Amino acid sequence: MLIKKQTSDTIILPSEITPRDVFESRRDFIRRVAIGSIASASVIEMAQREAFAQTPGAQKLAATINPAYASNEKKTAYKDVTSYNNFYEFGTDKDEPAVNAHTLKTRPWTVSIEGEVNKPMVLDLDALLKLAPIEERVYRLRCVEGWSMVIPWLGYSLSNLLKKVEPNSNARYVEFISLADKKQMPAIRFPVLQWPYTEGLRIDEAMHPLTLLTLGLYGEVLPNQNGAPVRLTVPWKYGFKSAKSIVKIRVTKDLPKTSWNVANPSEYGFYSNVNPEVDHPRWSQASERRIGEDGFLSRKRKTLMFNGYNEVASLYAGMDLKKFY
Ligand SMILES: Nc1nc2c(c(=O)[nH]1)N[C@H]1C(S)=C(S)[C@@H](COP(=O)(O)O)O[C@H]1N2
Ligand SMILES: [Mo]
C-alpha cells in the first residue's frame, strides 16, 4: 500500500471537470455497434478495426449497456486500467501484474459455490458466462490508497448466482476466495498477505444489485491482471473488497476472515465502505486522484460517501460507520 501523508484535501474546481469528449463518445458508439445493439455493415467493419484495438487477440464479450450505470464521467483509458493494478499474487508494484499475469491459466476454470446453501454447485466458466445476460456497467473503482478509475465492466449482479444456490436460514455472510497457485502466481511465495486472498460481504451486500460478478471490461473478457476469468466489483467499497480470479464462493454463518483485515485489522475493517469522513490511520480518505487525469501526487477530487453510490445507504441504517469501518 502506498504510504503517503496527504495534507490538502483539495476541492474540484468546475474548470477541472473534464467534459465528456467527442472521442470517448465516438468510441462508445463504435463499441455499441460491435456488441450488436446498433447494426450497420460499414460501421461494424470500422468497429472491428478500432474498438477492439486493445489487447490483440483478446476474446470479445458481448454485453447490453445497462443505462442505469452508463456514467457520463470520462472513462479511464484502457491502457491505465490494464497496466496500473493491484494483484499481489503477481507482485506488489502497480506495473507487475500486467507483466507477470500471463502465467495465469484461465481455462479450464471452475467456481465452487458452497456453504450455507441448499444447492451447492460447481460451475465452469461457460456456465457462468451463460447464467444471466451480461451487462456493461460503468463503475468507479476507488482504491483505499487514494486513487480511482472509471471502468466499463461486463457482468451481472451476483444475486443471480446466489439465488441459484439458495442460501439457507444460516446464511449471513459470503466469502470470496481467489486462486492461490504457486506455479501460476509468482508472488505467492512472499508472505505479504494471507493466501489465498480472501474477501467477504454481508449477505445483503452480496445480494445488492450493484454487486457485480464481473467477467470482462471494455468489451473483452477480463485481462489476467484485472482478475480473469471472474472477479467481483463492489463499487461502494474500497477496491480491495473486489476479489480477483475467484475459485470459491462460500456462504457462511460467521463473519469471514478477510486477507486485509487479518494483515492489519486497525487499518482495514470488514466493511471498508468508501467514506471520506473516516481517515485511514496513515492518510486522509477525503479526496482522491483519478488515474490518467490528475497529476501523480494531486488529489483533485473529493471522495464521495459510498463512492457516490447512495442507493446502498439503507443497508447501513442505524450503524455507526466510524466504528464499523
Ligand atoms: N486476489 C486479489 N484480488 C484483489 C487484489 C489482490 O491483490 N489480489 N487487489 C485488490 C485491490 S487493492 C484493488 S484496488 C483492486 C484493483 O483492481 P484492478 O486492478 O482491476 O483495478 O483489486 C482488488 N482485488
Ligand atoms: Mo486497492
mmCIF file of N, CA and C and ligand atoms in Angstrom, residues 1 86 142-145 147 239-240, ligand 2:
data_model
loop_
_atom_site.group_PDB
_atom_site.id
_atom_site.type_symbol
_atom_site.label_atom_id
_atom_site.label_comp_id
_atom_site.label_asym_id
_atom_site.label_seq_id
_atom_site.Cartn_x
_atom_site.Cartn_y
_atom_site.Cartn_z
ATOM 1 N N MET A 1 0.837 -1.198 0.000
ATOM 2 C CA MET A 1 0.000 0.000 0.000
ATOM 3 C C MET A 1 0.871 1.247 0.000
ATOM 4 N N ASN A 86 -3.486 -3.555 -8.756
ATOM 5 C CA ASN A 86 -3.160 -4.241 -7.517
ATOM 6 C C ASN A 86 -3.614 -5.681 -7.673
ATOM 7 N N ARG A 142 -12.594 2.827 -6.388
ATOM 8 C CA ARG A 142 -11.812 3.715 -5.521
ATOM 9 C C ARG A 142 -10.918 2.848 -4.647
ATOM 10 N N CYS A 143 -9.622 2.936 -4.895
ATOM 11 C CA CYS A 143 -8.676 2.159 -4.087
ATOM 12 C C CYS A 143 -8.467 2.862 -2.754
ATOM 13 N N VAL A 144 -8.253 2.070 -1.719
ATOM 14 C CA VAL A 144 -8.013 2.614 -0.380
ATOM 15 C C VAL A 144 -6.748 3.491 -0.361
ATOM 16 N N GLU A 145 -5.890 3.299 -1.371
ATOM 17 C CA GLU A 145 -4.653 4.088 -1.433
ATOM 18 C C GLU A 145 -4.878 5.537 -1.861
ATOM 19 N N TRP A 147 -6.554 6.544 -5.005
ATOM 20 C CA TRP A 147 -6.733 6.788 -6.442
ATOM 21 C C TRP A 147 -8.016 6.109 -6.911
ATOM 22 N N GLY A 239 -11.400 -0.710 -3.203
ATOM 23 C CA GLY A 239 -11.096 -1.699 -4.245
ATOM 24 C C GLY A 239 -10.717 -3.077 -3.746
ATOM 25 N N PHE A 240 -10.082 -3.141 -2.574
ATOM 26 C CA PHE A 240 -9.606 -4.459 -2.119
ATOM 27 C C PHE A 240 -10.732 -5.426 -1.792
HETATM 28 MO MO MO B 2 -6.810 -1.133 -3.594
#
